[in-house]
């Protein structure tokens, strides 16, 4: 039995023993065949980036990426039958990953996907190279979107149309959103995935679609989708409300998918109900990729109970990782990758490893054990001890 000393939530220390065997990983060479859909749901994992710990830079100012480990992580996700949502907020877009580095990341990831016929990947295009400000106009926002979309499409990528901080700052109401999205969707080469990221993930996006009320904002968003349905594959909403997602899902035009971005309620939303289900585009699937793959395989086989048996224990872990301030969830995602040996350090671009406390990370460790997503318990404990030692817990 693997044991270690962990901080308690209320203060002090306790002895903790890992209680659960990890979920089995697929045998080498048994990756799902991408010439046919591996699952009966489309499932993207929004993937994180691995920082270069040996770069001589100023981490708060400069993004230094370990490209080999970053792209290897994408292959790990593809090995499990998951698609990759590239250069999204999980990759610290807007929180350390600037557009030039994101563009380089997209190019490298698309090149990696080409090595694997049928590998699924879609890439974030937004306006993050355009800082919001008093001089920014709607025309500037449109031009910024066009620049990034052209870059992604020029590299052969499929677009996830990310929400725009600049648009949220300059828009005077719903009509400005209709104008911008109508113009952009009229130009894209293939159907895109829209991304409605709630203010709990990014406070700068409060009032998106021209209204602080999510229900009225949804009306505007749905009008945009209906006007350009042929150019919209689906929409990912990240509002952390299953009720709002289900309500919107039931109003989407035929053929337009709902991609859940609800890291609190994803299991029941993916399972669905008598009126439909959500596909997935989730940051938590980066952290729990083996469980996501195993659960989706059960669902595809018609075993919904088995799907919930695997995924239900991951939900408390996800809710902890994504707890408020939700934008700091990337720290938990990267920490779990470190515990699982998918990278050799717990450092992040932008110095973002500092956004969560030792007690938070200790609780994450316990919940990851309960969810059976610690791939090698002894390695995970060894690495947890190292992090604790830096914080003075020996």
XYZ file of N, CA, C and O in Angstrom, residues 38-234:
788
model
N -14.522 5.649 -33.287
C -14.299 4.728 -32.172
C -15.439 4.738 -31.160
O -15.629 3.763 -30.448
N -16.178 5.846 -31.098
C -17.251 5.989 -30.113
C -18.523 6.475 -30.789
O -18.482 6.981 -31.915
N -19.643 6.350 -30.084
C -20.904 6.866 -30.624
C -21.156 8.309 -30.205
O -22.266 8.822 -30.355
N -20.165 8.951 -29.651
C -20.163 10.390 -29.396
C -18.855 10.951 -29.954
O -17.815 10.282 -29.913
N -18.912 12.162 -30.477
C -17.675 12.860 -30.809
C -17.097 13.392 -29.505
O -17.813 14.007 -28.702
N -15.833 13.140 -29.261
C -15.238 13.500 -27.968
C -13.869 14.145 -28.187
O -12.901 13.467 -28.534
N -13.835 15.454 -28.002
C -12.579 16.203 -28.040
C -12.081 16.440 -26.616
O -12.858 16.811 -25.729
N -10.787 16.259 -26.426
C -10.119 16.715 -25.211
C -9.400 18.010 -25.536
O -8.577 18.052 -26.456
N -9.726 19.081 -24.820
C -8.957 20.314 -24.961
C -7.622 20.106 -24.256
O -7.586 19.836 -23.054
N -6.533 20.179 -25.009
C -5.233 19.716 -24.523
C -4.383 20.868 -23.985
O -4.386 21.976 -24.531
N -3.620 20.563 -22.916
C -2.732 21.555 -22.328
C -1.389 21.561 -23.040
O -1.095 20.681 -23.866
N -0.567 22.551 -22.738
C 0.788 22.611 -23.266
C 1.772 22.327 -22.141
O 1.504 22.611 -20.974
N 2.908 21.770 -22.506
C 3.972 21.475 -21.551
C 5.027 22.576 -21.665
O 5.565 22.817 -22.745
N 5.287 23.247 -20.572
C 6.296 24.310 -20.565
C 7.695 23.705 -20.669
O 7.940 22.569 -20.258
N 8.619 24.500 -21.204
C 10.032 24.112 -21.248
C 10.683 24.599 -19.961
O 10.900 25.803 -19.785
N 11.008 23.693 -19.037
C 11.531 24.138 -17.738
C 12.955 24.663 -17.803
O 13.416 25.311 -16.848
N 13.663 24.386 -18.888
C 15.062 24.797 -18.996
C 15.243 26.077 -19.798
O 16.376 26.515 -20.012
N 14.152 26.665 -20.258
C 14.259 27.911 -21.006
C 14.699 29.040 -20.075
O 14.190 29.175 -18.956
N 15.652 29.828 -20.530
C 16.131 30.976 -19.762
C 15.283 32.179 -20.160
O 15.660 32.990 -21.008
N 14.100 32.267 -19.563
C 13.165 33.322 -19.943
C 12.520 33.901 -18.692
O 12.841 33.512 -17.566
N 11.599 34.817 -18.888
C 10.798 35.363 -17.800
C 9.410 34.756 -17.933
O 8.613 35.202 -18.769
N 9.088 33.730 -17.138
C 7.863 32.952 -17.389
C 6.569 33.764 -17.395
O 5.625 33.400 -18.091
N 6.509 34.855 -16.638
C 5.292 35.667 -16.640
C 5.114 36.403 -17.968
O 4.007 36.821 -18.309
N 6.213 36.545 -18.708
C 6.177 37.368 -19.918
C 6.344 36.576 -21.201
O 5.807 36.972 -22.239
N 7.103 35.489 -21.140
C 7.461 34.758 -22.363
C 6.973 33.321 -22.276
O 7.168 32.645 -21.258
N 6.355 32.836 -23.350
C 5.884 31.452 -23.412
C 6.980 30.588 -24.019
O 7.336 30.754 -25.186
N 7.524 29.672 -23.224
C 8.516 28.715 -23.707
C 7.903 27.323 -23.608
O 7.595 26.847 -22.512
N 7.719 26.666 -24.740
C 6.996 25.399 -24.810
C 7.967 24.269 -25.098
O 8.853 24.391 -25.953
N 7.800 23.161 -24.397
C 8.509 21.921 -24.714
C 7.707 21.237 -25.814
O 6.726 20.543 -25.556
N 8.134 21.443 -27.047
C 7.331 20.978 -28.180
C 7.242 19.463 -28.241
O 6.168 18.912 -28.548
N 8.310 18.778 -27.957
C 8.285 17.310 -28.055
C 7.279 16.717 -27.078
O 6.470 15.851 -27.447
N 7.310 17.156 -25.813
C 6.389 16.597 -24.829
C 4.954 17.053 -25.080
O 3.995 16.317 -24.823
N 4.820 18.265 -25.585
C 3.475 18.770 -25.890
C 2.815 17.950 -26.991
O 1.651 17.549 -26.875
N 3.547 17.683 -28.058
C 2.962 16.908 -29.159
C 2.826 15.438 -28.766
O 1.863 14.766 -29.162
N 3.743 14.925 -27.957
C 3.595 13.549 -27.473
C 2.298 13.387 -26.685
O 1.645 12.335 -26.751
N 1.914 14.420 -25.948
C 0.664 14.341 -25.204
C -0.521 14.244 -26.146
O -1.498 13.545 -25.853
N -0.468 14.918 -27.283
C -1.550 14.781 -28.276
C -1.639 13.347 -28.781
O -2.741 12.808 -28.953
N -0.511 12.717 -29.011
C -0.531 11.316 -29.460
C -1.117 10.410 -28.378
O -1.816 9.430 -28.691
N -0.842 10.711 -27.136
C -1.446 9.970 -26.023
C -2.965 10.052 -26.082
O -3.670 9.041 -25.903
N -3.505 11.244 -26.352
C -4.955 11.399 -26.467
C -5.496 10.647 -27.677
O -6.536 9.972 -27.592
N -4.820 10.747 -28.803
C -5.261 10.013 -29.993
C -5.200 8.504 -29.766
O -6.065 7.761 -30.243
N -4.195 8.054 -29.026
C -4.105 6.625 -28.716
C -5.349 6.119 -27.990
O -5.721 4.951 -28.120
N -5.970 7.005 -27.242
C -7.157 6.638 -26.467
C -8.456 6.867 -27.236
O -9.541 6.700 -26.684
N -8.348 7.243 -28.508
C -9.534 7.423 -29.337
C -10.175 8.779 -29.223
O -11.268 8.999 -29.759
N -9.541 9.718 -28.512
C -10.100 11.047 -28.327
C -9.608 11.997 -29.410
O -8.495 11.857 -29.921
N -10.447 12.967 -29.765
C -9.994 14.048 -30.614
C -9.251 15.085 -29.786
O -9.340 15.120 -28.560
N -8.522 15.948 -30.468
C -7.762 17.014 -29.822
C -8.370 18.355 -30.211
O -8.486 18.668 -31.396
N -8.767 19.126 -29.215
C -9.145 20.519 -29.411
C -7.914 21.353 -29.087
O -7.505 21.438 -27.927
N -7.312 21.911 -30.123
C -5.988 22.512 -30.008
C -6.053 24.026 -29.796
O -6.906 24.715 -30.353
N -5.092 24.491 -28.987
C -4.883 25.926 -28.756
C -6.126 26.604 -28.214
O -6.476 27.719 -28.598
N -6.789 25.920 -27.266
C -7.972 26.462 -26.609
C -7.578 27.063 -25.253
O -6.398 27.187 -24.942
N -8.575 27.373 -24.429
C -8.249 27.961 -23.136
C -7.498 26.986 -22.236
O -6.704 27.395 -21.390
N -7.695 25.665 -22.422
C -6.929 24.692 -21.639
C -5.442 24.797 -21.936
O -4.605 24.523 -21.072
N -5.105 25.196 -23.155
C -3.711 25.426 -23.528
C -3.216 26.808 -23.089
O -2.148 27.249 -23.521
N -4.008 27.463 -22.218
C -3.668 28.762 -21.631
C -3.730 29.905 -22.639
O -3.006 30.888 -22.527
N -4.597 29.752 -23.635
C -4.862 30.886 -24.513
C -5.372 32.046 -23.673
O -6.319 31.920 -22.908
N -4.737 33.166 -23.785
C -5.121 34.326 -22.997
C -4.590 34.311 -21.575
O -4.814 35.261 -20.829
N -3.891 33.248 -21.184
C -3.289 33.168 -19.848
C -1.877 32.600 -19.945
O -1.502 31.688 -19.246
N -1.111 33.155 -20.884
C 0.273 32.735 -21.048
C 0.636 32.338 -22.452
O 1.794 32.466 -22.863
N -0.331 31.810 -23.224
C -0.059 31.378 -24.600
C -0.524 32.467 -25.548
O -1.733 32.684 -25.706
N 0.411 33.170 -26.171
C 0.050 34.235 -27.098
C -0.233 33.662 -28.484
O -0.021 32.476 -28.753
N -0.747 34.500 -29.383
C -1.147 34.017 -30.699
C 0.033 33.481 -31.519
O -0.087 32.406 -32.126
N 1.200 34.136 -31.588
C 2.297 33.544 -32.368
C 2.666 32.137 -31.890
O 2.917 31.243 -32.703
N 2.694 31.929 -30.570
C 3.018 30.598 -30.055
C 1.870 29.635 -30.313
O 2.094 28.454 -30.622
N 0.639 30.119 -30.194
C -0.519 29.275 -30.497
C -0.500 28.838 -31.956
O -0.813 27.679 -32.274
N -0.153 29.734 -32.839
C -0.078 29.388 -34.259
C 0.980 28.310 -34.501
O 0.760 27.355 -35.270
N 2.132 28.447 -33.831
C 3.164 27.419 -33.955
C 2.677 26.089 -33.405
O 2.936 25.019 -33.981
N 1.952 26.143 -32.298
C 1.391 24.933 -31.705
C 0.412 24.263 -32.671
O 0.449 23.039 -32.860
N -0.457 25.043 -33.271
C -1.435 24.498 -34.221
C -0.724 23.819 -35.381
O -1.086 22.712 -35.791
N 0.314 24.460 -35.911
C 1.045 23.865 -37.027
C 1.691 22.545 -36.659
O 1.621 21.565 -37.411
N 2.290 22.474 -35.488
C 2.943 21.240 -35.051
C 1.916 20.148 -34.759
O 2.143 18.972 -35.069
N 0.797 20.513 -34.156
C -0.224 19.507 -33.853
C -0.864 18.966 -35.124
O -1.127 17.757 -35.235
N -1.122 19.837 -36.081
C -1.693 19.368 -37.352
C -0.709 18.452 -38.083
O -1.113 17.451 -38.692
N 0.567 18.773 -38.007
C 1.568 17.888 -38.612
C 1.564 16.535 -37.917
O 1.677 15.483 -38.571
N 1.418 16.517 -36.594
C 1.338 15.259 -35.875
C 0.113 14.462 -36.259
O 0.165 13.231 -36.387
N -1.008 15.147 -36.459
C -2.242 14.451 -36.845
C -2.120 13.810 -38.210
O -2.707 12.743 -38.463
N -1.370 14.442 -39.098
C -1.208 13.891 -40.446
C -0.453 12.567 -40.433
O -0.552 11.784 -41.386
N 0.283 12.313 -39.367
C 0.982 11.030 -39.242
C 0.020 9.894 -38.920
O 0.402 8.724 -38.982
N -1.221 10.241 -38.541
C -2.198 9.256 -38.086
C -3.480 9.446 -38.892
O -4.310 10.281 -38.533
N -3.641 8.724 -39.991
C -4.824 8.911 -40.831
C -6.115 8.827 -40.024
O -6.343 7.885 -39.268
N -6.942 9.847 -40.176
C -8.221 9.881 -39.486
C -8.188 10.480 -38.106
O -9.237 10.615 -37.470
N -7.012 10.856 -37.594
C -6.950 11.475 -36.273
C -7.781 12.750 -36.267
O -7.746 13.541 -37.204
N -8.530 12.959 -35.206
C -9.468 14.073 -35.119
C -8.808 15.247 -34.408
O -8.255 15.098 -33.312
N -8.872 16.433 -35.036
C -8.312 17.631 -34.437
C -9.068 18.841 -34.960
O -9.472 18.877 -36.123
N -9.294 19.800 -34.095
C -9.845 21.098 -34.471
C -9.096 22.151 -33.660
O -8.620 21.873 -32.556
N -8.990 23.359 -34.217
C -8.055 24.339 -33.661
C -8.728 25.674 -33.386
O -9.525 26.165 -34.198
N -8.350 26.273 -32.273
C -8.950 27.522 -31.849
C -8.454 28.710 -32.648
O -7.257 28.921 -32.809
N -9.407 29.489 -33.165
C -9.110 30.761 -33.828
C -9.929 31.840 -33.140
O -11.137 31.682 -32.961
N -9.267 32.911 -32.747
C -9.957 33.978 -32.028
C -9.428 35.336 -32.411
O -9.067 35.577 -33.571
N -9.350 36.222 -31.434
C -8.867 37.586 -31.681
C -7.854 38.000 -30.620
O -7.673 39.191 -30.373
N -7.194 37.044 -29.979
C -6.379 37.370 -28.818
C -5.126 38.166 -29.137
O -4.462 38.643 -28.213
N -4.782 38.334 -30.411
C -3.678 39.224 -30.748
C -4.127 40.675 -30.812
O -3.307 41.581 -30.998
N -5.451 40.909 -30.636
C -6.016 42.255 -30.658
C -6.396 42.655 -29.231
O -7.445 42.241 -28.730
N -5.574 43.435 -28.550
C -5.908 43.805 -27.166
C -7.157 44.678 -27.134
O -7.275 45.619 -27.932
N -8.102 44.382 -26.243
C -9.263 45.265 -26.106
C -8.809 46.665 -25.703
O -7.848 46.841 -24.964
N -9.514 47.655 -26.206
C -9.158 49.021 -25.869
C -10.139 50.006 -26.463
O -10.959 49.639 -27.315
N -10.065 51.273 -26.060
C -11.043 52.260 -26.518
C -10.995 52.533 -28.015
O -11.981 52.985 -28.593
N -9.862 52.257 -28.657
C -9.761 52.515 -30.086
C -10.183 51.353 -30.971
O -10.187 51.468 -32.197
N -10.531 50.215 -30.366
C -10.883 49.027 -31.143
C -12.298 49.165 -31.690
O -13.218 49.593 -30.990
N -12.485 48.773 -32.949
C -13.783 48.844 -33.601
C -14.269 47.450 -33.968
O -13.505 46.476 -33.939
N -15.541 47.359 -34.332
C -16.094 46.093 -34.808
C -15.327 45.614 -36.043
O -15.056 44.415 -36.199
N -14.957 46.534 -36.905
C -14.181 46.150 -38.093
C -12.838 45.549 -37.697
O -12.351 44.600 -38.342
N -12.232 46.063 -36.638
C -10.963 45.499 -36.157
C -11.167 44.065 -35.663
O -10.315 43.194 -35.895
N -12.274 43.826 -34.968
C -12.563 42.480 -34.471
C -12.743 41.521 -35.638
O -12.202 40.401 -35.630
N -13.481 41.936 -36.640
C -13.688 41.083 -37.814
C -12.357 40.771 -38.477
O -12.062 39.611 -38.814
N -11.515 41.782 -38.642
C -10.212 41.568 -39.286
C -9.337 40.635 -38.463
O -8.595 39.807 -39.023
N -9.410 40.746 -37.140
C -8.612 39.872 -36.284
C -9.071 38.423 -36.413
O -8.246 37.498 -36.521
N -10.368 38.200 -36.375
C -10.889 36.854 -36.611
C -10.432 36.325 -37.973
O -9.989 35.170 -38.102
N -10.548 37.153 -38.997
C -10.178 36.715 -40.347
C -8.710 36.314 -40.409
O -8.354 35.318 -41.064
N -7.853 37.061 -39.721
C -6.425 36.747 -39.741
C -6.154 35.369 -39.137
O -5.412 34.558 -39.724
N -6.756 35.082 -37.982
C -6.487 33.789 -37.339
C -7.151 32.637 -38.094
O -6.569 31.550 -38.198
N -8.345 32.847 -38.599
C -9.010 31.788 -39.365
C -8.207 31.468 -40.617
O -8.019 30.293 -40.968
N -7.722 32.497 -41.283
C -6.901 32.273 -42.470
C -5.657 31.454 -42.125
O -5.256 30.556 -42.885
N -5.062 31.739 -40.975
C -3.870 30.999 -40.561
C -4.201 29.534 -40.303
O -3.481 28.626 -40.759
N -5.290 29.262 -39.575
C -5.658 27.877 -39.276
C -6.035 27.132 -40.546
O -5.575 26.003 -40.794
N -6.877 27.744 -41.367
C -7.293 27.081 -42.607
C -6.110 26.908 -43.560
O -6.030 25.901 -44.272
N -5.181 27.861 -43.554
C -4.006 27.745 -44.411
C -3.112 26.582 -44.025
O -2.394 26.025 -44.869
N -3.167 26.186 -42.749
C -2.400 25.032 -42.276
C -3.180 23.724 -42.434
O -2.688 22.665 -42.060
N -4.382 23.832 -42.987
C -5.200 22.635 -43.192
C -6.046 22.269 -42.003
O -6.545 21.138 -41.915
N -6.257 23.213 -41.072
C -6.974 22.908 -39.849
C -8.447 23.261 -39.914
O -8.876 24.111 -40.698
N -9.209 22.595 -39.077
C -10.619 22.898 -38.883
C -10.731 23.882 -37.726
O -10.012 23.769 -36.726
N -11.660 24.826 -37.812
C -11.712 25.952 -36.888
C -12.703 25.715 -35.751
O -13.842 25.287 -35.979
N -12.246 26.015 -34.540
C -13.125 26.271 -33.404
C -13.107 27.775 -33.222
O -12.062 28.369 -32.948
N -14.263 28.415 -33.387
C -14.332 29.871 -33.342
C -14.480 30.302 -31.883
O -15.547 30.186 -31.285
N -13.373 30.786 -31.324
C -13.325 31.116 -29.910
C -14.015 32.448 -29.626
O -14.076 33.332 -30.484
N -14.527 32.571 -28.414
C -15.109 33.842 -27.988
C -14.022 34.909 -27.936
O -12.843 34.625 -27.706
N -14.436 36.163 -28.142
C -13.491 37.274 -28.286
C -13.636 38.271 -27.151
O -14.697 38.876 -26.968
N -12.558 38.480 -26.405
C -12.553 39.527 -25.390
C -12.718 40.893 -26.027
O -13.411 41.770 -25.484
N -12.082 41.095 -27.175
C -12.185 42.395 -27.844
C -13.620 42.675 -28.266
O -14.107 43.811 -28.142
N -14.321 41.657 -28.765
C -15.718 41.846 -29.156
C -16.581 42.134 -27.939
O -17.451 43.019 -27.967
N -16.350 41.408 -26.848
C -17.123 41.644 -25.628
C -16.933 43.072 -25.131
O -17.860 43.680 -24.580
N -15.742 43.627 -25.330
C -15.457 44.981 -24.860
C -16.069 46.053 -25.752
O -16.510 47.098 -25.260
N -16.114 45.820 -27.057
C -16.533 46.868 -27.986
C -18.005 46.790 -28.359
O -18.612 47.806 -28.731
N -18.612 45.600 -28.270
C -19.994 45.432 -28.728
C -20.948 46.276 -27.892
O -20.829 46.353 -26.669
N -21.914 46.857 -28.563
C -22.917 47.684 -27.880
C -24.247 46.959 -27.724
O -25.187 47.514 -27.167
N -24.325 45.752 -28.200
C -25.562 44.997 -28.063
C -25.555 43.787 -28.965
O -24.573 43.511 -29.684
N -26.643 43.009 -28.987
C -26.702 41.772 -29.783
C -26.420 41.983 -31.258
O -25.832 41.108 -31.911
N -26.822 43.131 -31.815
C -26.649 43.343 -33.251
C -25.183 43.297 -33.662
O -24.853 42.860 -34.780
N -24.301 43.738 -32.791
C -22.869 43.696 -33.131
C -22.375 42.254 -33.214
O -21.530 41.919 -34.062
N -22.879 41.385 -32.350
C -22.505 39.967 -32.420
C -23.053 39.328 -33.695
O -22.349 38.559 -34.369
N -24.276 39.647 -34.031
C -24.874 39.120 -35.266
C -24.051 39.559 -36.470
O -23.782 38.760 -37.383
N -23.632 40.796 -36.455
C -22.827 41.326 -37.577
C -21.489 40.600 -37.691
O -21.100 40.152 -38.773
N -20.789 40.479 -36.570
C -19.457 39.870 -36.607
C -19.547 38.392 -36.996
O -18.859 37.933 -37.926
N -20.398 37.641 -36.323
C -20.461 36.207 -36.594
C -21.039 35.931 -37.978
O -20.605 34.993 -38.668
N -21.998 36.734 -38.411
C -22.535 36.548 -39.756
C -21.461 36.737 -40.812
O -21.367 35.950 -41.767
N -20.643 37.765 -40.639
C -19.566 38.033 -41.604
C -18.539 36.896 -41.593
O -18.129 36.405 -42.650
N -18.140 36.476 -40.411
C -17.112 35.441 -40.319
C -17.624 34.108 -40.854
O -16.946 33.425 -41.641
N -18.819 33.717 -40.469
C -19.345 32.414 -40.896
C -19.587 32.375 -42.395
O -19.518 31.294 -43.003
N -19.833 33.495 -42.996
C -20.033 33.505 -44.449
C -18.760 33.190 -45.216
O -18.806 32.836 -46.401
N -17.610 33.286 -44.535
C -16.325 33.138 -45.221
C -15.609 31.823 -44.944
O -14.673 31.478 -45.676
N -15.978 31.103 -43.888
C -15.190 29.924 -43.513
C -15.313 28.838 -44.578
O -16.347 28.693 -45.239
N -14.239 28.050 -44.707
C -14.186 27.044 -45.763
C -14.979 25.793 -45.421
O -15.433 25.076 -46.324
N -15.079 25.479 -44.143
C -15.845 24.307 -43.718
C -16.524 24.629 -42.395
O -16.138 25.575 -41.706
N -17.557 23.872 -42.030
C -18.304 24.191 -40.815
C -17.406 24.252 -39.583
O -16.499 23.432 -39.414
N -17.693 25.215 -38.728
C -16.877 25.464 -37.544
C -17.635 25.031 -36.297
O -18.843 24.791 -36.314
N -16.894 24.950 -35.203
C -17.482 24.783 -33.877
C -17.434 26.141 -33.194
O -16.354 26.720 -33.024
N -18.589 26.672 -32.836
C -18.626 27.905 -32.061
C -18.295 27.595 -30.600
O -18.510 26.487 -30.127
N -17.809 28.601 -29.903
C -17.411 28.402 -28.507
C -17.949 29.558 -27.673
O -17.529 30.703 -27.838
N -18.898 29.244 -26.807
C -19.437 30.239 -25.867
C -18.847 29.930 -24.502
O -19.254 28.994 -23.828
N -17.862 30.714 -24.124
C -17.153 30.516 -22.862
C -17.721 31.490 -21.837
O -17.672 32.708 -22.026
N -18.278 30.952 -20.767
C -18.925 31.790 -19.774
C -17.954 32.614 -18.952
O -16.745 32.353 -18.904
N -18.510 33.613 -18.276
C -17.697 34.535 -17.485
C -17.035 33.848 -16.303
O -16.042 34.365 -15.764
N -17.532 32.669 -15.880
C -16.862 31.957 -14.800
C -15.497 31.426 -15.266
O -14.590 31.236 -14.460
N -15.349 31.199 -16.569
C -14.060 30.794 -17.127
C -13.190 31.998 -17.473
O -11.968 31.925 -17.409
N -13.824 33.090 -17.875
C -13.090 34.290 -18.272
C -13.965 35.502 -17.973
O -14.912 35.794 -18.711
N -13.682 36.231 -16.883
C -14.518 37.376 -16.524
C -14.628 38.422 -17.630
O -15.621 39.164 -17.678
N -13.636 38.487 -18.521
C -13.672 39.476 -19.604
C -14.753 39.164 -20.633
O -15.042 39.998 -21.498
N -15.354 37.977 -20.553
C -16.399 37.590 -21.508
C -17.799 37.749 -20.934
O -18.774 37.262 -21.525
N -17.932 38.425 -19.810
C -19.258 38.669 -19.242
C -20.116 39.442 -20.237
O -19.640 40.363 -20.907
N -21.389 39.065 -20.337
C -22.294 39.751 -21.247
C -22.147 39.349 -22.693
O -22.610 40.063 -23.593
N -21.519 38.195 -22.938
C -21.316 37.768 -24.328
C -22.649 37.560 -25.026
O -23.640 37.215 -24.403
N -22.645 37.762 -26.316
C -23.844 37.773 -27.169
C -24.727 38.989 -26.885
O -25.863 39.068 -27.325
N -24.197 39.968 -26.132
C -24.881 41.236 -25.979
C -25.835 41.321 -24.823
O -26.623 42.273 -24.743
N -25.773 40.362 -23.889
C -26.699 40.406 -22.763
C -26.113 39.645 -21.591
O -25.586 38.536 -21.763
N -26.221 40.213 -20.394
C -25.739 39.529 -19.193
C -26.645 38.382 -18.795
O -26.224 37.494 -18.046
N -27.878 38.376 -19.271
C -28.811 37.287 -18.998
C -28.561 36.154 -19.991
O -28.683 36.343 -21.210
N -28.180 34.990 -19.478
C -27.815 33.891 -20.364
C -28.962 33.448 -21.270
O -28.728 33.036 -22.408
N -30.183 33.510 -20.787
C -31.309 33.083 -21.618
C -31.504 34.018 -22.804
O -31.737 33.553 -23.935
N -31.403 35.321 -22.579
C -31.528 36.259 -23.704
C -30.311 36.166 -24.616
O -30.443 36.258 -25.847
N -29.129 35.980 -24.028
C -27.932 35.789 -24.849
C -28.072 34.550 -25.733
O -27.656 34.543 -26.894
N -28.685 33.501 -25.186
C -28.895 32.279 -25.947
C -29.775 32.524 -27.170
O -29.556 31.950 -28.238
N -30.768 33.387 -27.025
C -31.634 33.712 -28.168
C -30.813 34.302 -29.306
O -31.006 33.947 -30.479
N -29.905 35.211 -28.984
C -29.056 35.816 -30.012
C -28.135 34.787 -30.642
O -27.981 34.722 -31.878
N -27.522 33.961 -29.802
C -26.620 32.927 -30.310
C -27.356 31.966 -31.240
O -26.862 31.615 -32.323
N -28.538 31.554 -30.859
C -29.328 30.638 -31.689
C -29.731 31.298 -33.002
O -29.770 30.639 -34.054
N -30.013 32.595 -32.973
C -30.342 33.299 -34.211
C -29.149 33.300 -35.160
O -29.297 33.102 -36.376
N -27.953 33.517 -34.613
C -26.733 33.464 -35.430
C -26.578 32.079 -36.056
O -26.272 31.946 -37.245
N -26.784 31.036 -35.254
C -26.629 29.671 -35.761
C -27.666 29.380 -36.836
O -27.341 28.806 -37.899
N -28.913 29.755 -36.607
C -29.955 29.489 -37.611
C -29.661 30.199 -38.927
O -29.888 29.647 -40.001
N -29.126 31.412 -38.843
C -28.841 32.175 -40.056
C -27.694 31.576 -40.864
O -27.598 31.838 -42.075
N -26.835 30.801 -40.221
C -25.652 30.248 -40.910
C -25.486 28.764 -40.596
O -24.367 28.270 -40.461
N -26.582 28.037 -40.474
C -26.533 26.650 -39.983
C -25.622 25.767 -40.822
O -24.980 24.855 -40.296
N -25.548 26.025 -42.114
C -24.707 25.194 -42.975
C -23.220 25.381 -42.670
O -22.399 24.538 -43.050
N -22.877 26.471 -42.002
C -21.469 26.753 -41.679
C -21.132 26.439 -40.215
O -20.039 26.738 -39.757
N -22.076 25.827 -39.493
C -21.861 25.527 -38.076
C -21.997 24.024 -37.849
O -23.077 23.460 -37.997
N -20.883 23.395 -37.509
C -20.918 21.975 -37.126
C -21.601 21.812 -35.777
O -22.379 20.881 -35.559
N -21.307 22.722 -34.858
C -21.881 22.625 -33.521
C -21.434 23.791 -32.675
O -20.707 24.680 -33.121
